[in-house]
Coordinates of C-alpha atoms and ligand atoms in Angstrom, one line a residue:
X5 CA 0.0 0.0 0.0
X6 CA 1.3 3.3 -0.8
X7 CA 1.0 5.6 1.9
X8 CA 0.1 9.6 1.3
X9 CA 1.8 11.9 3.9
X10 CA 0.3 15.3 4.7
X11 CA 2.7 17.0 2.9
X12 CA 5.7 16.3 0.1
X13 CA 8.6 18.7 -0.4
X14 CA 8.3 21.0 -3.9
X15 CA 12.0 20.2 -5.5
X16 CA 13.2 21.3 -8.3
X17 CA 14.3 19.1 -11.4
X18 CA 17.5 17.1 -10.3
X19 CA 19.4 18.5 -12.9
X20 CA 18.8 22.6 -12.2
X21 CA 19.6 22.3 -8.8
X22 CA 23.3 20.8 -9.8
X23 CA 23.8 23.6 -12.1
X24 CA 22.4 26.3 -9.5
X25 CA 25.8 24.9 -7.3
X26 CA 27.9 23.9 -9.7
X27 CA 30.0 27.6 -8.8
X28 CA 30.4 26.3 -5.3
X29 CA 33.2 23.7 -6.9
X30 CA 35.1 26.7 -7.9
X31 CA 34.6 29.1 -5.6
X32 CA 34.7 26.8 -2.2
X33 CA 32.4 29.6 -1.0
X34 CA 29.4 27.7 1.3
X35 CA 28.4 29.7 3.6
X36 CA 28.8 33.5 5.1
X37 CA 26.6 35.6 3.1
X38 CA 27.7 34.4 -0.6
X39 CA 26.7 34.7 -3.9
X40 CA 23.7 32.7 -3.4
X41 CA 22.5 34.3 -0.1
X42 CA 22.6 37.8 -1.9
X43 CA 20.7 36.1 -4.8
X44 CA 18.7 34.8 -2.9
X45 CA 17.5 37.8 -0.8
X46 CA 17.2 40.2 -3.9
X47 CA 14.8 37.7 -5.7
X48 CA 12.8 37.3 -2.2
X49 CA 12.5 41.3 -2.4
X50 CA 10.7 41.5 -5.8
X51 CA 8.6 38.4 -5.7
X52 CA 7.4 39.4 -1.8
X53 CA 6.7 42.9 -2.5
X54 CA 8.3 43.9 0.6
X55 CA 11.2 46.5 1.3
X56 CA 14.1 44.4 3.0
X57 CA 14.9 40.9 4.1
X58 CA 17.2 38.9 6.2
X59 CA 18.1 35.1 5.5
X60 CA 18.0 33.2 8.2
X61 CA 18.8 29.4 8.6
X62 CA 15.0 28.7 9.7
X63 CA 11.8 30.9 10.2
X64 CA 12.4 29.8 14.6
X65 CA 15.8 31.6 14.5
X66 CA 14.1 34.7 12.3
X67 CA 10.9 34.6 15.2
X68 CA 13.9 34.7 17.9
X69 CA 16.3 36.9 16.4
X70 CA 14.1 39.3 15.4
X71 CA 12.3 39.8 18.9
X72 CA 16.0 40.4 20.1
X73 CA 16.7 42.8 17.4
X74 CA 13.9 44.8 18.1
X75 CA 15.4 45.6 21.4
X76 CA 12.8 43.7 23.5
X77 CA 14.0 42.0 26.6
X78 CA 11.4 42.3 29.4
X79 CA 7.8 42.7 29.1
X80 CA 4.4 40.7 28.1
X81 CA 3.7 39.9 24.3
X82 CA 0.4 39.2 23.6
X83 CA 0.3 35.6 21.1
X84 CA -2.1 33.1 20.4
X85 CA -2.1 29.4 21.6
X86 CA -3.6 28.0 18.3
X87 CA 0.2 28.0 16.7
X88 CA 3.4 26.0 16.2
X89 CA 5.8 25.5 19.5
X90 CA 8.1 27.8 17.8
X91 CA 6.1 30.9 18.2
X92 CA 5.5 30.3 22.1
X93 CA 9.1 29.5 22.3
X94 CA 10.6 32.6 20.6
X95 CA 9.1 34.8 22.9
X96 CA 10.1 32.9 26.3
X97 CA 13.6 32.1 25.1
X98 CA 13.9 35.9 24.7
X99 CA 12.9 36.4 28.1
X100 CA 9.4 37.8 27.4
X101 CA 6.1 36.4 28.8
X102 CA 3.5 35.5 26.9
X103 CA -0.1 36.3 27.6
X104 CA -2.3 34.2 25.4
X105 CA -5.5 35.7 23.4
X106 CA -8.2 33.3 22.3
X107 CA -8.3 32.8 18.6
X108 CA -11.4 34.1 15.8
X109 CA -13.5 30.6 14.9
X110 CA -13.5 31.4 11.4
X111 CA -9.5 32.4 10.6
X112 CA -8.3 31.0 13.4
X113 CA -5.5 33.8 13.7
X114 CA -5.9 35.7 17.2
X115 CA -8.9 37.4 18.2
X116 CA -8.1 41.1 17.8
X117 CA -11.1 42.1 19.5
X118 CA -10.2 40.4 22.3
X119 CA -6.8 41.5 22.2
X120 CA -7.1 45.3 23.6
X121 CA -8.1 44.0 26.6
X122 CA -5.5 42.2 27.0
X123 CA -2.8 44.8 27.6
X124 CA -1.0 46.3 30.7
X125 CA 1.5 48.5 31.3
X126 CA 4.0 45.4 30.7
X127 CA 2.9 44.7 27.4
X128 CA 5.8 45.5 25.0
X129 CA 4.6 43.8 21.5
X130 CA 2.1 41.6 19.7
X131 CA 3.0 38.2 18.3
X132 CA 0.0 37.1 16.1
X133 CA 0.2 34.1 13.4
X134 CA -1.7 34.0 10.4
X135 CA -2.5 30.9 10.4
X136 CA -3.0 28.6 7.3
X137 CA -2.0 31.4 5.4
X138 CA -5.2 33.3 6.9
X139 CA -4.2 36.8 7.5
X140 CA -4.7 38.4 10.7
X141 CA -7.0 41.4 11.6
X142 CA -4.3 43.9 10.2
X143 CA -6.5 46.9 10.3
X144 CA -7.1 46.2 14.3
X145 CA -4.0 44.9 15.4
X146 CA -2.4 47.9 14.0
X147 CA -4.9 50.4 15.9
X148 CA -4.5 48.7 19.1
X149 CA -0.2 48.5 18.9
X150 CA -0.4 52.6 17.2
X151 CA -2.4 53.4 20.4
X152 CA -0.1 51.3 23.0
X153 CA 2.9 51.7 21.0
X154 CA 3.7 48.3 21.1
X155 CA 5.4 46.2 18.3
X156 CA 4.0 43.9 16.0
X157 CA 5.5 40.6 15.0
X158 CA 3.6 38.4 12.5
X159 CA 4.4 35.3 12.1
X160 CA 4.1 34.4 8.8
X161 CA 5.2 31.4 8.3
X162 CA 2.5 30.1 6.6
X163 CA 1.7 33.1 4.6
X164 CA 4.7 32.7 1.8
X165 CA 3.7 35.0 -1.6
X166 CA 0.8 35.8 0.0
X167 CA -1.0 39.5 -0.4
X168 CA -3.4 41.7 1.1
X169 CA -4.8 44.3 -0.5
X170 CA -2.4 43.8 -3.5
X171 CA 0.3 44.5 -0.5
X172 CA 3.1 41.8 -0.1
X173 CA 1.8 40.5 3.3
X174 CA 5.7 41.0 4.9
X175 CA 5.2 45.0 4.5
X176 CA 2.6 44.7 7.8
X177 CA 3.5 44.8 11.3
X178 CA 6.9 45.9 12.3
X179 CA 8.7 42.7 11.1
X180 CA 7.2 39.0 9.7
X181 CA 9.0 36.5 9.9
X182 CA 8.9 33.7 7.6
X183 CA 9.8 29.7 7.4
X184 CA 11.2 27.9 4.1
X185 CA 11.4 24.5 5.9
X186 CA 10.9 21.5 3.6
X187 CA 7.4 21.4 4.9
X188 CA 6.7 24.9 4.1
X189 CA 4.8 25.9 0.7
X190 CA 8.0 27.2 -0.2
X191 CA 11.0 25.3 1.0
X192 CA 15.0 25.9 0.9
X193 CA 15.2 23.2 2.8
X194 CA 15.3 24.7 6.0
X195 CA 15.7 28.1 5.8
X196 CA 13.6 31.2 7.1
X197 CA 13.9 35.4 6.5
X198 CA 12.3 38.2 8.1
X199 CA 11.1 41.2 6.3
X200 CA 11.2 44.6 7.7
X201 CA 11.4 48.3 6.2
X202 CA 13.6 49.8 9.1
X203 CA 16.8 49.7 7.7
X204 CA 18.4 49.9 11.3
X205 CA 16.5 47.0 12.4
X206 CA 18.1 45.2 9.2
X207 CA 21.8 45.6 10.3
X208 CA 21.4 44.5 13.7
X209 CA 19.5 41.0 13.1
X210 CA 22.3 40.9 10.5
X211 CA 25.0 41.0 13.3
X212 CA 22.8 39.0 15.4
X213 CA 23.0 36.1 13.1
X214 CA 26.4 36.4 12.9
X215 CA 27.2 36.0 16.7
X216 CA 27.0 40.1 16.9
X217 CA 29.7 40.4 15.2
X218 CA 30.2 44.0 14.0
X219 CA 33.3 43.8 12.6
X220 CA 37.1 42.5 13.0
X221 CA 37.8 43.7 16.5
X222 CA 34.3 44.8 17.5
X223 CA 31.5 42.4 19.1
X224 CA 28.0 44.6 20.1
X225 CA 25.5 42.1 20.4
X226 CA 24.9 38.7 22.0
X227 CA 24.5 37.0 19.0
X228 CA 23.9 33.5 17.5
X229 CA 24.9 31.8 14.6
X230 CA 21.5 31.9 12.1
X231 CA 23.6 32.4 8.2
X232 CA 21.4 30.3 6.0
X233 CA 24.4 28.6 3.9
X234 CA 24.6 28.5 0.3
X235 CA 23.4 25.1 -0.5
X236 CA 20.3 26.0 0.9
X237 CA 19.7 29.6 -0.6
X238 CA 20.7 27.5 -4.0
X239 CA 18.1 25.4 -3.0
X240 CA 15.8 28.8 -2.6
X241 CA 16.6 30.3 -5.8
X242 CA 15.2 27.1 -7.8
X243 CA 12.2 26.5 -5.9
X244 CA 11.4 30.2 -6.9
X245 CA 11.2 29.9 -10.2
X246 CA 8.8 27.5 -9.8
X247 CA 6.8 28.8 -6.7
X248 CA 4.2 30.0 -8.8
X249 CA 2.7 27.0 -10.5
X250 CA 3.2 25.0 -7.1
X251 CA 0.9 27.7 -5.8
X252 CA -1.9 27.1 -8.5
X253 CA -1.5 23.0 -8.7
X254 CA -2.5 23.8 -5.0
X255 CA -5.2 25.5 -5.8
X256 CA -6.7 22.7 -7.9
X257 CA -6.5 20.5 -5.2
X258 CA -7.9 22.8 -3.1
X259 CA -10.9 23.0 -5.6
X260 CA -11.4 18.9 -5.2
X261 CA -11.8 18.8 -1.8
X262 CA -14.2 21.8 -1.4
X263 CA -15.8 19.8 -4.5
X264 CA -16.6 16.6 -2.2
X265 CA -16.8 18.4 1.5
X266 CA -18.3 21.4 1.1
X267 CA -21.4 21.5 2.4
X268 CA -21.7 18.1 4.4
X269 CA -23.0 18.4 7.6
X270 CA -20.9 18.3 10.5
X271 CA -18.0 19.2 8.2
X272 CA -16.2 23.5 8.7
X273 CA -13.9 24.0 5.7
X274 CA -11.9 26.8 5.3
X275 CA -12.8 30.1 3.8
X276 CA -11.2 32.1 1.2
X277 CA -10.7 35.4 2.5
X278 CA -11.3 38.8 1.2
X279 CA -8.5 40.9 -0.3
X280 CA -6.3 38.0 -0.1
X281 CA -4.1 36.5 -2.9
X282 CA -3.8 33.0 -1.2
X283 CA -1.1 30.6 -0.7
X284 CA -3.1 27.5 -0.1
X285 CA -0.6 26.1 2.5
X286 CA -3.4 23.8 4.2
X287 CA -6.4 22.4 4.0
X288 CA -8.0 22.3 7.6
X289 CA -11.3 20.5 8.5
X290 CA -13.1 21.2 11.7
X291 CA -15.5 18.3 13.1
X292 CA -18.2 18.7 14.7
X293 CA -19.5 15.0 16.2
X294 CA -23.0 15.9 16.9
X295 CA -23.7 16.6 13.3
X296 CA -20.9 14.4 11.8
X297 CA -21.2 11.3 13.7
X298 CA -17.4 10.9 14.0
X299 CA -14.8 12.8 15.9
X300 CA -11.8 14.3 14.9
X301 CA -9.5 11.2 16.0
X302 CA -12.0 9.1 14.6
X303 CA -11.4 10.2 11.1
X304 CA -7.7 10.5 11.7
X305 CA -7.5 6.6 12.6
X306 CA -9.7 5.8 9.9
X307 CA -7.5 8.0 7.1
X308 CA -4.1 6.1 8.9
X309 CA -5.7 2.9 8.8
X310 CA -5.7 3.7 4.7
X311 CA -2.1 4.9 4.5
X312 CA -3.0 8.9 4.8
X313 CA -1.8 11.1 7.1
X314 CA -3.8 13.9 8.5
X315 CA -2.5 16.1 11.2
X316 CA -3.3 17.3 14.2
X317 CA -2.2 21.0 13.6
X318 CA -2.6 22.9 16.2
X319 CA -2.6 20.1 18.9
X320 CA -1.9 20.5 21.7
X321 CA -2.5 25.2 22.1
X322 CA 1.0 26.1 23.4
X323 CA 0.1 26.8 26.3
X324 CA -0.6 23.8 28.0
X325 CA 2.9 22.2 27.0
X326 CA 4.8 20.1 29.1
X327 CA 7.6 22.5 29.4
X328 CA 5.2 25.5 30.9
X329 CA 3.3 23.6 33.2
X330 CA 2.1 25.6 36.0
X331 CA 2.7 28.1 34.0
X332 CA 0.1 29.4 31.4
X333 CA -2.8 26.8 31.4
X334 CA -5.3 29.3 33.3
X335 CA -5.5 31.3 29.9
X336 CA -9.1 32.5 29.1
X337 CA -8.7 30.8 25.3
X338 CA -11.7 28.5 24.9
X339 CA -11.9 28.7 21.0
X340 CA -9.1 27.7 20.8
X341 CA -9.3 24.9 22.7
X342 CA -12.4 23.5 21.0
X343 CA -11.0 24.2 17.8
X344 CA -7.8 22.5 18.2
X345 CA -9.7 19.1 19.7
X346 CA -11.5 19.2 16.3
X347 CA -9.3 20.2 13.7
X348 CA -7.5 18.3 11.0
X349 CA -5.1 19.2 8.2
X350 CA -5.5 16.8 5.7
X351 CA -2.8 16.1 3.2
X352 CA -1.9 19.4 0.6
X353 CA 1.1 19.3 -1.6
X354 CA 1.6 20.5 -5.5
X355 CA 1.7 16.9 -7.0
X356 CA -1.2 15.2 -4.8
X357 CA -2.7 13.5 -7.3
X358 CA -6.6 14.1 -7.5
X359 CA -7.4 10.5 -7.5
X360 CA -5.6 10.5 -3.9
X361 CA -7.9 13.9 -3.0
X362 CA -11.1 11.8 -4.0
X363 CA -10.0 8.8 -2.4
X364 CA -9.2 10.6 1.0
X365 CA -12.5 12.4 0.9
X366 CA -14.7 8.8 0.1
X367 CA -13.0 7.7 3.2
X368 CA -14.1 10.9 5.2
X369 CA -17.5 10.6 3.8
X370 CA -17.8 7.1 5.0
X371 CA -16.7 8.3 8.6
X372 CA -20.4 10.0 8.4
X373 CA -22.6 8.1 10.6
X374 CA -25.5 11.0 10.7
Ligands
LIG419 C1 7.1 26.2 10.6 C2 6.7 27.2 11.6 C3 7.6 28.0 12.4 C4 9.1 27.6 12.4 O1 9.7 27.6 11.2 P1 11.0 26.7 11.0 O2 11.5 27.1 9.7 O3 10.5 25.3 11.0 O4 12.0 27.0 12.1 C5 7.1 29.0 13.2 N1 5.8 29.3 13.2 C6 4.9 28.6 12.5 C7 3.5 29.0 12.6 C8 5.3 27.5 11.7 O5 4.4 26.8 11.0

C-alpha cells in the first residue's frame, strides 16, 4: 500500500539544482553571506513585495532573532495558543512572557477584539500568526499597537507570496518572519527570512545572526549563529522559479476537496478570504461529532488505517505544553481549545494526485454516521 503523507517537499528538477551549485566547486564559498544568499534575498524582495529581508537558517531563528533585534528583553507579548511551539518559544527564550489571546472561529488567527483588553502596562509587543496562510485582523491589530505603542511581529510562516490588499503581506507589522522548511509551501530546505522596512532594524539582526559580530575587533550584540548557507539559498533560488505554479496545482487540489466536502454536515472548511491572494498552504477541516457522527480522531484513525496522514495542527495550544506547566494553562482561550480538539489538516502538496484527493475524501465521507 502506498502511503500519502500530509505534505511532500516541492524540488526542483534534479538537474537545475546541480547547475544552480555547480559555482560552489570553484569558488569553495558555502556559507557567510555568498553569492547565493545575496541572490537569494534580492529575488525574495521582488517576488514578496516587501522592502528588506534577512536570510536566516529557519523561520524559529528569524521569530527569535528578530524579537532580540527589536530591542525587547522584558515585558508581556500578547500571542495566540492556536500555533506552532516555535512561536511560544521565541518569545520565552527571549525572556518575554506570553499572555495568550483566544483565537477568531473562522480564521483561526488571534482574536483582535479580544486583544485590547488584553494589555497592561508590561505589554511590549504583539506576536499574532496567520495561520493557514489566513491573515490576521491587520487593520485592528495595527490600531490597538499605534495606540499602546507596542510592536507587532507576524508570524508568517505560513503566509509565503501571500497579499493583502495587492500589498506583499511581509510590509505589515513591524517585522514578519517567515519559514522555508521543507514542509513549508516554499522550502530551501530549511531556511527562514524576516522582512522589515527599518533599515536599522536590518543591520542588527544581520549581526545578530552572525554571533553580533560587527566587525574585525568589535563584538555589540549577543549574537547566535543563524547564516542560511549557500546550499540552501541554492536550493531557494530554484524553488522560486517555480513557486508559482506550485501555488496554483495547490489550488486545484484545493478545488477537489471543497468539491466533495463542502457542504456536508458536520463538516467546517476553510474560507477564502477577502482581499487575499492566497497561498493554499493547508487544507484544515473542523468536526463537529454531533452533526458528523465521527470525531476528529475518529477520522484520523480511519485516514491512517488507509495509509494517509492527516495532522493534528494545532494540537496541543502552546500553552498547555509540558515544558510550561504551571505556567500558562489558566488562559481564558476557549476557542481555541475546541478548535484544536476538532481540527484536522489533511494532506496538501503541489503533486497530490486528485485521484488521492477523492480517495481521501470517500473515506471521510464514510466516517459520516449521521
Ligand atoms: C514552521 C513554523 C515555524 C518555524 O519555522 P522553522 O523554519 O521550522 O523553524 C514557526 N511558526 C509557525 C506557525 C510555523 O508553522
Amino acid at each position: 500500500m502506498n502511503s500519502i503523507l500530509v505534505t511532500r517537499s516541492s524540488m526542483p528538477e534534479f538537474d537545475e539544482y546541480i547547475e544552480e551549485i555547480r559555482d560552489m566547486w570553484d569558488s569553495h564559498w558555502l556559507t557567510n553571506m555568498g553569492v547565493k544568499h545575496k541572490q537569494f534575498q534580492k529575488k525574495l524582495i521582488e517576488y514578496l513585495k516587501i522592502d528588506n529581508i534577512e536570510l536566516l537558517t529557519n523561520g524559529h531563528m528569524a521569530l527569535e532573532l528578530g524579537i532580540q533585534a527589536l530591542g525587547l528583553t522584558e515585558g508581556e507579548v500578547i500571542t495566540t495558543p492556536f500555533t506552532f511551539a516555535s512561536t511560544t518559544h521565541a518569545i520565552v527564550r527571549n525572556g518575554l512572557t506570553p499572555v495568550f489571546c483566544d483565537i477568531d472561529p473562522v480564521t483561526f488567527t488571534i482574536d483582535a477584539n479580544k486583544l485590547e483588553e488584553l494589555v497592561t502596562e508590561r505589554t511590549v509587543a504583539i506576536l499574532p500568526v496567520h495561520v493557514y496562510g489566513n491573515i490576521c485582523n491587520i487593520e485592528e491589530i495595527d490600531r490597538i499597537a499605534k495606540k499602546y505603542k507596542l510592536k507587532v511581529i507576524y508570524d508568517a510562516a505560513h503566509a509565503f507570496g501571500e497579499e493583502y490588499k495587492g500589498i506583499g503581506i511581509g510590509s505589515y507589522g513591524d517585522i514578519s518572519c517567515f519559514s522555508f522548511h521543507a514542509t513549508k509551501v516554499f522550502n530551501s530546505i530549511e531556511g527562514g527570512a524576516v522582512a522589515f522596512r527599518d533599515v536599522s532594524f536590518g543591520k542588527t539582526i544581520y549581526q545578530l545572526k552572525n554571533f553580533g559580530i560587527k566587525n574585525e575587533e568589535e563584538v555589540d550584540g549577543i549574537g547566535a549563529n543563524a547564516k542560511m548557507n549557500e546550499f540552501c539559498a541554492a536550493m531557494g533560488l530554484c524553488n522560486l522559479r517555480h513557486i508559482d505554479g506550485e501555488i496554483a496545482k495547490r489550488g486545484k487540489i484545493v478545488e477537489r476537496y471543497c468539491y466533495h466536502l463542502d457542504g456536508i454536515a458536520g463538516l467546517r472548511l476553510n474560507s477564502q478570504q477577502l482581499d487575499v491572494k492566497s497561498n493554499y498552504s493547508y487544507f484544515p477541516v473542523v468536526f463537529d461529532e454531533r452533526k458528523f457522527g465521527s470525531n476528529r480522531d475518529e477520522v484520523k484513525a480511519a485516514l491512517a488505517v488507509c495509509g494517509i496522514g492527516a495532522r493534528k495542527y494545532f494540537y496541543p495550544l502552546t500553552n498547555t505544553f509540558e515544558c510550561f506547566r504551571g505556567r500558562y494553562e489558566n488562559a481564558q482561550v476557549p476557542i481555541a481549545q475546541k478548535i484544536s480538539r476538532r481540527i484536522l489538516t489533511l494532506p496538501l502538496y503541489a503533486d497530490l494526485s486528485m485521484q488521492d484527493v477523492d480517495k481521501i475524501c470517500d473515506i471521510i465521507l464514510k466516517c459520516k454516521k449521521l
